[in-house]
mmCIF file with all atom_site columns, C-alpha atoms in Angstrom:
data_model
loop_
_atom_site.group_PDB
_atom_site.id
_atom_site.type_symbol
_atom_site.label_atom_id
_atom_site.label_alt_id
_atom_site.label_comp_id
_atom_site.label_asym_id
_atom_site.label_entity_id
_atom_site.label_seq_id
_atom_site.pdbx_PDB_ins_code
_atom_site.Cartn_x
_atom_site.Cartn_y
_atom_site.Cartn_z
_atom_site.occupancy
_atom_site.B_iso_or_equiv
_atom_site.pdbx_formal_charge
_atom_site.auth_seq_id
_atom_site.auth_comp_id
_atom_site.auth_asym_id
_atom_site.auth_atom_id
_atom_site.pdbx_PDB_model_num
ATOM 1   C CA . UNK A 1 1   ? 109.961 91.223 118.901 1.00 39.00 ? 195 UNK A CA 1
ATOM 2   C CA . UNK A 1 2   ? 108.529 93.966 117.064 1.00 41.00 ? 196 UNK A CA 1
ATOM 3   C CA . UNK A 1 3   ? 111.044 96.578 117.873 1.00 49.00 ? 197 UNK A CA 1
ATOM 4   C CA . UNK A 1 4   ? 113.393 93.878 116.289 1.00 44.00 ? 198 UNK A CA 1
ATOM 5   C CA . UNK A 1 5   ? 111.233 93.465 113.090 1.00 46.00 ? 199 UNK A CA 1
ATOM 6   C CA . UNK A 1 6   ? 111.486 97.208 112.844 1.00 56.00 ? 200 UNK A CA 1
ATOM 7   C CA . UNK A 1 7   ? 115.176 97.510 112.856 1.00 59.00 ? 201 UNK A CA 1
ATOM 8   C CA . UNK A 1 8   ? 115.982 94.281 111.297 1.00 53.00 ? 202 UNK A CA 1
ATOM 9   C CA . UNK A 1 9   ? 118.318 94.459 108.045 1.00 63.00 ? 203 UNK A CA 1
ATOM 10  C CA . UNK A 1 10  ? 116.891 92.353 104.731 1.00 63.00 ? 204 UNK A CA 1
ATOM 11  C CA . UNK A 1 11  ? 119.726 89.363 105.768 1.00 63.00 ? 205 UNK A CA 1
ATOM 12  C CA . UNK A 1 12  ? 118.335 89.184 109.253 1.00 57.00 ? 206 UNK A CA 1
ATOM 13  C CA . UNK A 1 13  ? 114.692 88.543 107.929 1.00 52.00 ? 207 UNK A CA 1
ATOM 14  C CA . UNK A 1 14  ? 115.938 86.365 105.701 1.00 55.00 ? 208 UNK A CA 1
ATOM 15  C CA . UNK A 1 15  ? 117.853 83.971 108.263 1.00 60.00 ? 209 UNK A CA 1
ATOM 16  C CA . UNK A 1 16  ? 114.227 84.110 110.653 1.00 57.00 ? 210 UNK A CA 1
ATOM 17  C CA . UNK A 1 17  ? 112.206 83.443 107.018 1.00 51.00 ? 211 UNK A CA 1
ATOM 18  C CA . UNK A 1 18  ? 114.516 80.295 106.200 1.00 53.00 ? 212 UNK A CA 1
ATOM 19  C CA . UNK A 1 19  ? 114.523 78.926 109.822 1.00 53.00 ? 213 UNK A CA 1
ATOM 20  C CA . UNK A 1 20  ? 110.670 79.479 109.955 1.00 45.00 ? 214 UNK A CA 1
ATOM 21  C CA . UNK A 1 21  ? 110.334 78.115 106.771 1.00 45.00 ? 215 UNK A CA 1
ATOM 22  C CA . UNK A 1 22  ? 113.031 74.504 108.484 1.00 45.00 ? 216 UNK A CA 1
ATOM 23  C CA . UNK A 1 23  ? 110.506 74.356 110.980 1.00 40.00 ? 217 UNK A CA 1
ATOM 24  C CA . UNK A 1 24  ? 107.745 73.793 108.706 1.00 41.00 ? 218 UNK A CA 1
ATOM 25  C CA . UNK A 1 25  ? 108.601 71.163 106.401 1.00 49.00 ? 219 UNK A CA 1
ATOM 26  C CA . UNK A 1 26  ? 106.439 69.054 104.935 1.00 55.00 ? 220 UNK A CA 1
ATOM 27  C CA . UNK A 1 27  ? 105.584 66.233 107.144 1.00 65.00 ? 221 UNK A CA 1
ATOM 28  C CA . UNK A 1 28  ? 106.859 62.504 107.278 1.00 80.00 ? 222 UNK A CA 1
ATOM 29  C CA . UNK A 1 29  ? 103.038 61.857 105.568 1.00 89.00 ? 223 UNK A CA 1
ATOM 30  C CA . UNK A 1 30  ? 103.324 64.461 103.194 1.00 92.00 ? 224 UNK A CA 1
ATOM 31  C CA . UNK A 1 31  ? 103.883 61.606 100.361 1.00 94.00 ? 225 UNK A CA 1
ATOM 32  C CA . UNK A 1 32  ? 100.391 59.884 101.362 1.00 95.00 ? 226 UNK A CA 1
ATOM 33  C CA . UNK A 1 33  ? 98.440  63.416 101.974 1.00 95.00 ? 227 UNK A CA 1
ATOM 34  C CA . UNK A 1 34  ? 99.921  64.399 98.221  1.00 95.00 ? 228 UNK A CA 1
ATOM 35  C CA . UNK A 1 35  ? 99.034  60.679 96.455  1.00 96.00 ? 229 UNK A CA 1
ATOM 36  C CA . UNK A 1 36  ? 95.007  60.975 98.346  1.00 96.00 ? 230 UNK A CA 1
ATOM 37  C CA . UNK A 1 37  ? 94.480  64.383 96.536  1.00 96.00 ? 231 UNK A CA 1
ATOM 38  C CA . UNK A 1 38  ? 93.287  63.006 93.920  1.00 96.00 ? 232 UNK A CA 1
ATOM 39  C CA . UNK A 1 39  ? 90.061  61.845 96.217  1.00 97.00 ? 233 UNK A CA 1
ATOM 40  C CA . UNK A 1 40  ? 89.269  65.260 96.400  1.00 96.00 ? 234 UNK A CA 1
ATOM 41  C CA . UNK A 1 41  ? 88.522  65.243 93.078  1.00 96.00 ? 235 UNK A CA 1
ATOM 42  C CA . UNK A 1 42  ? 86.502  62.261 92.299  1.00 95.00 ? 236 UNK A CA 1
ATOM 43  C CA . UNK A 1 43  ? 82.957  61.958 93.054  1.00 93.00 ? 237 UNK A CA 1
ATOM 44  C CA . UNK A 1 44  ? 82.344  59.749 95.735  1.00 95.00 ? 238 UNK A CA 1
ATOM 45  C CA . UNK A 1 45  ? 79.264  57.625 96.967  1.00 97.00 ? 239 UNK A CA 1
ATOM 46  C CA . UNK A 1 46  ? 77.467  58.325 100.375 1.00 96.00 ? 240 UNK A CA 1
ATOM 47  C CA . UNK A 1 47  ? 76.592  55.041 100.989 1.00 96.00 ? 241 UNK A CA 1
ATOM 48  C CA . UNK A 1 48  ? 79.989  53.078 100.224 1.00 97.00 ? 242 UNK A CA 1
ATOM 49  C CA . UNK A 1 49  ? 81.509  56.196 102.536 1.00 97.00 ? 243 UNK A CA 1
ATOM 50  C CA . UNK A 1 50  ? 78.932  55.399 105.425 1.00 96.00 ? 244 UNK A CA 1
ATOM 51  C CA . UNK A 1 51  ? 80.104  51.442 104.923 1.00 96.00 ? 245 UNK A CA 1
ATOM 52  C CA . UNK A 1 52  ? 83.945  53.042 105.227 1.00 97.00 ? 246 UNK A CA 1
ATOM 53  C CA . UNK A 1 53  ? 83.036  54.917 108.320 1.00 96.00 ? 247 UNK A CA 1
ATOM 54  C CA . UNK A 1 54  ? 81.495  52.087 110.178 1.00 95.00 ? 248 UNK A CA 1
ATOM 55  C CA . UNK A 1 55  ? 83.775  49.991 109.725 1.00 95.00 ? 249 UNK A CA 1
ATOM 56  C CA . UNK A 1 56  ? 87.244  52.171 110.069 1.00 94.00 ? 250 UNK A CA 1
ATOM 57  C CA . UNK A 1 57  ? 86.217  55.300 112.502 1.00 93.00 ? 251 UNK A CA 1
ATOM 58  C CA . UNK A 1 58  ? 83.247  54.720 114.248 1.00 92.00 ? 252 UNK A CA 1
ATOM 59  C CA . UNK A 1 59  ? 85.429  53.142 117.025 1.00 89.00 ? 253 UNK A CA 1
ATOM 60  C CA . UNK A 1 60  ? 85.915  56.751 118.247 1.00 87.00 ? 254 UNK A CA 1
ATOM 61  C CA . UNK A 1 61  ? 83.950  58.462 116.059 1.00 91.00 ? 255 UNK A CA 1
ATOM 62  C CA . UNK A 1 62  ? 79.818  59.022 115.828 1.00 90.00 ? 256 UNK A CA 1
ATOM 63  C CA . UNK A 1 63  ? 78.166  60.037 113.179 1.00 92.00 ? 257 UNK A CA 1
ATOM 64  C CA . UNK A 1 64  ? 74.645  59.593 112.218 1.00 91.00 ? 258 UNK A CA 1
ATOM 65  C CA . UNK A 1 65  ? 73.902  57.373 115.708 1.00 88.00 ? 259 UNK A CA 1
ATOM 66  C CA . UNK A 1 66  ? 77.124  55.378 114.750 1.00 86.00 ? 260 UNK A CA 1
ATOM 67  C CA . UNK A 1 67  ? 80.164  54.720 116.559 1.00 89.00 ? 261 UNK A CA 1
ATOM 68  C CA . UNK A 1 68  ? 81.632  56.289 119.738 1.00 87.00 ? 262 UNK A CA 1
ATOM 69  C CA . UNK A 1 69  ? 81.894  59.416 120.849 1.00 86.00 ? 263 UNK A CA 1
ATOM 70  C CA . UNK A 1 70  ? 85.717  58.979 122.091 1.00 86.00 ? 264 UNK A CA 1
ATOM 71  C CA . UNK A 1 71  ? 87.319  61.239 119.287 1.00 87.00 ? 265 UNK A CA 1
ATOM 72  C CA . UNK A 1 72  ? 86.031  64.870 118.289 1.00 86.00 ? 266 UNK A CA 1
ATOM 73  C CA . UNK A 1 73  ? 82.865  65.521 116.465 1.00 85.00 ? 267 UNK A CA 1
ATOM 74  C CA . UNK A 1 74  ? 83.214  65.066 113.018 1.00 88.00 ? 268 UNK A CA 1
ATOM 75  C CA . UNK A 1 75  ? 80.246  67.217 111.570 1.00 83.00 ? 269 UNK A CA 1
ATOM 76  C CA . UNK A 1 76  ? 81.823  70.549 113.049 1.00 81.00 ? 270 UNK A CA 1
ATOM 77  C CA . UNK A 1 77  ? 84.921  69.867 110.966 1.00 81.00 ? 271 UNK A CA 1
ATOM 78  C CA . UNK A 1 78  ? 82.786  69.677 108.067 1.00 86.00 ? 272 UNK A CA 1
ATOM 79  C CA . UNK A 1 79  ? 82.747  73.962 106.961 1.00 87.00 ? 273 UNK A CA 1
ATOM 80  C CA . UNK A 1 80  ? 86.855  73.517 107.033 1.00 89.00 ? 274 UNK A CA 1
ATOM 81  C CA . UNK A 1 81  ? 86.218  71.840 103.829 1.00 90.00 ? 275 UNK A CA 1
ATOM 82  C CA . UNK A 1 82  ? 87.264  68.424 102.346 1.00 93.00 ? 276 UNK A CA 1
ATOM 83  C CA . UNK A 1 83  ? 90.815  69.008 102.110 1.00 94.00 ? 277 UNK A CA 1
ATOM 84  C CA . UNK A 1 84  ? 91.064  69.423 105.729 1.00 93.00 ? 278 UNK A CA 1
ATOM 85  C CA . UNK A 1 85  ? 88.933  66.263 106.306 1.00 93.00 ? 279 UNK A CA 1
ATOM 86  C CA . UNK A 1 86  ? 91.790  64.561 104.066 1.00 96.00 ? 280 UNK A CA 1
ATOM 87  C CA . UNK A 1 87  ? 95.094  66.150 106.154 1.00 95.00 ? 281 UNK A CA 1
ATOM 88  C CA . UNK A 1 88  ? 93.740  65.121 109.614 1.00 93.00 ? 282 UNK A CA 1
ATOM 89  C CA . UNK A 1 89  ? 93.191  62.170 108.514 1.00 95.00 ? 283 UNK A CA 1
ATOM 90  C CA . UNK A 1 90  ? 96.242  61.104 106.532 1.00 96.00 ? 284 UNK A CA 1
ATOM 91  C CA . UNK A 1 91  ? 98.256  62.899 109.575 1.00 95.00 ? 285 UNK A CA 1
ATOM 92  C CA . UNK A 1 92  ? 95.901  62.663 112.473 1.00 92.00 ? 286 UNK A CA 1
ATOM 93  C CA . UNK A 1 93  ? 98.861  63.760 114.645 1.00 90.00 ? 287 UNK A CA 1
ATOM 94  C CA . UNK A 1 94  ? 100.245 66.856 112.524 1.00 89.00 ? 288 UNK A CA 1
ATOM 95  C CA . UNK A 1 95  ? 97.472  69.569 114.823 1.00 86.00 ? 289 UNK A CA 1
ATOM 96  C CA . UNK A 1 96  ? 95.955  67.778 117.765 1.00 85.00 ? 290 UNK A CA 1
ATOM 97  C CA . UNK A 1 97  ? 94.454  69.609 120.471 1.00 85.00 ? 291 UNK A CA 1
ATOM 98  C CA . UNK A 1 98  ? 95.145  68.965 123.978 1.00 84.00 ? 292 UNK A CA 1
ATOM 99  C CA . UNK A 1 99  ? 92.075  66.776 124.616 1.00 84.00 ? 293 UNK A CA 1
ATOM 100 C CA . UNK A 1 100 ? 92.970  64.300 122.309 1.00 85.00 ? 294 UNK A CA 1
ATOM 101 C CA . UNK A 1 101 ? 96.466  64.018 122.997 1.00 88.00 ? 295 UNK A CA 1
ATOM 102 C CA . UNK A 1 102 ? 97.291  60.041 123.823 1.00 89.00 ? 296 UNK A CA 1
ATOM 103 C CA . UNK A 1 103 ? 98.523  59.582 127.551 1.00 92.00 ? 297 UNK A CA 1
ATOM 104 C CA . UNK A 1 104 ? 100.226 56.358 128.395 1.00 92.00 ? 298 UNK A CA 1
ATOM 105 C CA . UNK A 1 105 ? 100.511 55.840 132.128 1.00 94.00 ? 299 UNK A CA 1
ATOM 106 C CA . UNK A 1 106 ? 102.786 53.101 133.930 1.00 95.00 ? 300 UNK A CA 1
ATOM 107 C CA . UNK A 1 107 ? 101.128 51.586 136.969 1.00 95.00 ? 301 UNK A CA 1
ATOM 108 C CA . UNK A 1 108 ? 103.568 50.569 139.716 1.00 96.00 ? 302 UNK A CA 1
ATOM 109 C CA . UNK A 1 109 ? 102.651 46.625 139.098 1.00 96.00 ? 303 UNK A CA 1
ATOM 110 C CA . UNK A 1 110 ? 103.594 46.859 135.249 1.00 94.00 ? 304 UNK A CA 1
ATOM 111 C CA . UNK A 1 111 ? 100.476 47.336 133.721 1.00 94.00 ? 305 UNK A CA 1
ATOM 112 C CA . UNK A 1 112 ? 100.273 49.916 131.277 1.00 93.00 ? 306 UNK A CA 1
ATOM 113 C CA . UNK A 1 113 ? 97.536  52.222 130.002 1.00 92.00 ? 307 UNK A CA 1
ATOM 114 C CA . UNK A 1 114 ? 97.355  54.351 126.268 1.00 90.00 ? 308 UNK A CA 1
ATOM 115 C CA . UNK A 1 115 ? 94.093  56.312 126.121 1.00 89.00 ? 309 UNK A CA 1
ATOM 116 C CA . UNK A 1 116 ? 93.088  60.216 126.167 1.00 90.00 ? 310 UNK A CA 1
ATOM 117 C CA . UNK A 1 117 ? 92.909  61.698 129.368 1.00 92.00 ? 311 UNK A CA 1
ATOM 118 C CA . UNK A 1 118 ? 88.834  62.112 130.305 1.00 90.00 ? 312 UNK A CA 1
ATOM 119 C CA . UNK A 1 119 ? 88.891  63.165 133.759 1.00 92.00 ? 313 UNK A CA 1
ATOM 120 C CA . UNK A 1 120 ? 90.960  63.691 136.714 1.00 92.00 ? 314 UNK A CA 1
ATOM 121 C CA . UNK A 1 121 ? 90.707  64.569 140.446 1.00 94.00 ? 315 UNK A CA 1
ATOM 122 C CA . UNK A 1 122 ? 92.627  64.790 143.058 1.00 95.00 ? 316 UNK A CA 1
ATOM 123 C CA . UNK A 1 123 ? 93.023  60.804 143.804 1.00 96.00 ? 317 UNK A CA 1
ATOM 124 C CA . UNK A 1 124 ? 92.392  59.364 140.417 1.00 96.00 ? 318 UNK A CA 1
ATOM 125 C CA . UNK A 1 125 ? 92.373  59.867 136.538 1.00 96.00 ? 319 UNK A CA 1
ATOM 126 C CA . UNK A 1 126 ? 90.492  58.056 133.896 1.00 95.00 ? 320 UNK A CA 1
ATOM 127 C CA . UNK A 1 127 ? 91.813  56.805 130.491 1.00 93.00 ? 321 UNK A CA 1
ATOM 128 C CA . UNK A 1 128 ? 89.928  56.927 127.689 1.00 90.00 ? 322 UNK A CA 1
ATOM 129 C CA . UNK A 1 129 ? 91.170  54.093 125.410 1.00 85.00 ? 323 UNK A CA 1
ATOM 130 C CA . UNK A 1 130 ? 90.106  53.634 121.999 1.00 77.00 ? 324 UNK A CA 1
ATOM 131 C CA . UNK A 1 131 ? 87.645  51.184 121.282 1.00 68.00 ? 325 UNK A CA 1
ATOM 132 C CA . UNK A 1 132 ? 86.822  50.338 124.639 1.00 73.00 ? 326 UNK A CA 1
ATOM 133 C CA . UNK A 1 133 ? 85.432  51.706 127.754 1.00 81.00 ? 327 UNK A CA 1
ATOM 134 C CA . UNK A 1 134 ? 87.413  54.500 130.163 1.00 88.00 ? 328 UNK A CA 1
ATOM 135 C CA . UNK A 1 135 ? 89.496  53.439 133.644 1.00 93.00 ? 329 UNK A CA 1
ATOM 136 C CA . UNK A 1 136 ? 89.669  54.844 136.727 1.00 95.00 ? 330 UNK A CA 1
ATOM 137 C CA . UNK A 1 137 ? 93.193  54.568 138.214 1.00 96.00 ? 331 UNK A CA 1
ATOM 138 C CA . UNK A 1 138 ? 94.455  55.500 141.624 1.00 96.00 ? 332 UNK A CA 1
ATOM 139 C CA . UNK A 1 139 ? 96.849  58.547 141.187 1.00 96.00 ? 333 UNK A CA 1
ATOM 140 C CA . UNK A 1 140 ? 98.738  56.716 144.380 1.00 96.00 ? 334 UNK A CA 1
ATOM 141 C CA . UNK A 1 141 ? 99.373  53.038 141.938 1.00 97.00 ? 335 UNK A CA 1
ATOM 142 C CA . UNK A 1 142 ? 100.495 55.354 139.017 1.00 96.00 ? 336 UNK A CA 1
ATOM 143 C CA . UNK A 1 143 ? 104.352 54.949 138.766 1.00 96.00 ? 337 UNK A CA 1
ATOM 144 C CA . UNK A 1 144 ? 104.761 57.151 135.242 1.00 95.00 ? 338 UNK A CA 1
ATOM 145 C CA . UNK A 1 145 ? 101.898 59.333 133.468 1.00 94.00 ? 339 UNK A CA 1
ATOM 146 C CA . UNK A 1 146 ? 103.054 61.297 130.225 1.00 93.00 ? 340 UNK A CA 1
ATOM 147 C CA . UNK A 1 147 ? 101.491 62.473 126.933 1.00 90.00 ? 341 UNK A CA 1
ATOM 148 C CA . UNK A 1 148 ? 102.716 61.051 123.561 1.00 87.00 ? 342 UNK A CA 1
ATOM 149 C CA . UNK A 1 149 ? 102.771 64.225 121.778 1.00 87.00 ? 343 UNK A CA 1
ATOM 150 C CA . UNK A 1 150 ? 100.829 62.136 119.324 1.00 88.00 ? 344 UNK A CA 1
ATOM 151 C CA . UNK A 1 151 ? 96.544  62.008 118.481 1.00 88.00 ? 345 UNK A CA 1
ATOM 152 C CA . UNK A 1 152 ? 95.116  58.934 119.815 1.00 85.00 ? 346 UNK A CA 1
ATOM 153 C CA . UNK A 1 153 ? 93.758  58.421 116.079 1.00 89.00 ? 347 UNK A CA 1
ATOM 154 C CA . UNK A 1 154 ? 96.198  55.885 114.569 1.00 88.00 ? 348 UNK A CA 1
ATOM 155 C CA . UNK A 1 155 ? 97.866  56.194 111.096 1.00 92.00 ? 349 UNK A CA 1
ATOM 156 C CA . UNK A 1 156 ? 98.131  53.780 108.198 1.00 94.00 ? 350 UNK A CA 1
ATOM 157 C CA . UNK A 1 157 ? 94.000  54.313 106.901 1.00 94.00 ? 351 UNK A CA 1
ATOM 158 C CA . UNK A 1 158 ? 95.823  54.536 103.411 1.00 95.00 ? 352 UNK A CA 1
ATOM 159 C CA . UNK A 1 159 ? 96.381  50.326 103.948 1.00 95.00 ? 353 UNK A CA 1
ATOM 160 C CA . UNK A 1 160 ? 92.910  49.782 103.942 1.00 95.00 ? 354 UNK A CA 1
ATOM 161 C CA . UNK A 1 161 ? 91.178  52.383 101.961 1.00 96.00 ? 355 UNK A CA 1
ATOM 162 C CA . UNK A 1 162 ? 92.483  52.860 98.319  1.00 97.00 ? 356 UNK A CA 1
ATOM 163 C CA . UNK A 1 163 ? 92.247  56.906 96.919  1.00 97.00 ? 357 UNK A CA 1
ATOM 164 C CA . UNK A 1 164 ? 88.716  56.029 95.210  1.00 96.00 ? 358 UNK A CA 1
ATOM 165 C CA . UNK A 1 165 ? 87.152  54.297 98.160  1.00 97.00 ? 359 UNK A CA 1
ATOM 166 C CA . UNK A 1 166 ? 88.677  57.484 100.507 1.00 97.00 ? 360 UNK A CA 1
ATOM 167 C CA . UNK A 1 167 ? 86.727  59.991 97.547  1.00 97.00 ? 361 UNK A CA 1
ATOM 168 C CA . UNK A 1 168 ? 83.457  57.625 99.188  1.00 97.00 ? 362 UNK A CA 1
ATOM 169 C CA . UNK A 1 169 ? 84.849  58.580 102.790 1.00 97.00 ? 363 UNK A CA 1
ATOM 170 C CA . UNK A 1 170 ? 85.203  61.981 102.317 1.00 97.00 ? 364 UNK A CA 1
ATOM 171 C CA . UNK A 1 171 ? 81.766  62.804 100.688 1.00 96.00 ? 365 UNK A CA 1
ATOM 172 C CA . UNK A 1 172 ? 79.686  60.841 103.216 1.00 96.00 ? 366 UNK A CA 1
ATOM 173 C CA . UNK A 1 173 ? 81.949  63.111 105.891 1.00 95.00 ? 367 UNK A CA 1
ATOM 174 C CA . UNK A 1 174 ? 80.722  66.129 104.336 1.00 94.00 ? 368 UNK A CA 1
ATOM 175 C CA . UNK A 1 175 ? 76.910  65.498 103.640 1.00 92.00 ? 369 UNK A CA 1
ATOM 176 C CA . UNK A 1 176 ? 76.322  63.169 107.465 1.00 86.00 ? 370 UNK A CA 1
ATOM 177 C CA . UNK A 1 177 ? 74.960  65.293 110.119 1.00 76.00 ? 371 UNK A CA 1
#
């Protein structure tokens, strides 16, 4: 790749640049992520935020002794800044990691299963759904098992939680321990 960088003429770098630049676009969320800027701007309030988190995150989330632990610990996103707090919500889905990827897995009888993947052996794996408590399933009664590609964190807070009331959101995020 280098060598090729190296001996590259200005139209080649130009075709990678533009194709690089296609495969970057702005996401399908962009529009909501650009409208909830302004939150990062306004002054929120710690408790109305804490109120917010209860009752929207803390299904997967825990903060403060509230909510779940299902999703990833929210006070180590806190030195990546507000902004960041604001994309991954908005567009939970636009950099997951592979631990919170959501699995859905067919059982043989029908039954079906969304959830992160918490643990595995040789004879079973347990699903992690959100809001509720994990299940062990026999590897053997599994008839299809495949990730999403998605996070297990839903989209859509922007129904529920107007730019001023996300401003309360994001401040609580950044001051909770």
């Amino acid at each position: 790749y280098r060598d090729w960088v190296e001996t590259a003429s200005d139209e080649d770098l130009r075709k990678m640049a533009a194709q690089v630049t296609a495969s970057l676009q702005d996401s399908p969320r962009a529009d909501v992520i650009e409208k909830y800027r302004a939150a990062l701007d306004l002054t929120g309030d710690v408790a109305r935020g804490r109120a917010l988190f209860v009752k929207h995150c803390s299904g997967c989330h825990r903060l403060e002794g509230n909510g779940k632990p299902t999703g990833p610990n929210l006070a180590s996103f806190r030195n990546r800044g507000k902004e960041a707090f604001l994309i991954n919500i908005l567009d939970p889905s636009r950099e997951v990691t592979p631990d919170y990827l959501n699995y859905l897995v067919v059982m043989a009888d029908g039954r079906t299963y969304t959830g992160l993947l918490a643990s595995q052996s040789a004879t079973t794996i347990s699903i992690q759904r959100a809001e509720g408590d994990p299940v062990s399933l026999l590897r053997a009664e599994i008839e299809e098992m495949r990730s999403s590609g998605i996070s297990l964190m839903p989209e859509g807070l922007e129904k529920d939680v107007p730019v001023d009331a996300f401003a309360d959101l994001l401040t609580y995020l950044m001051q909770a321990e």
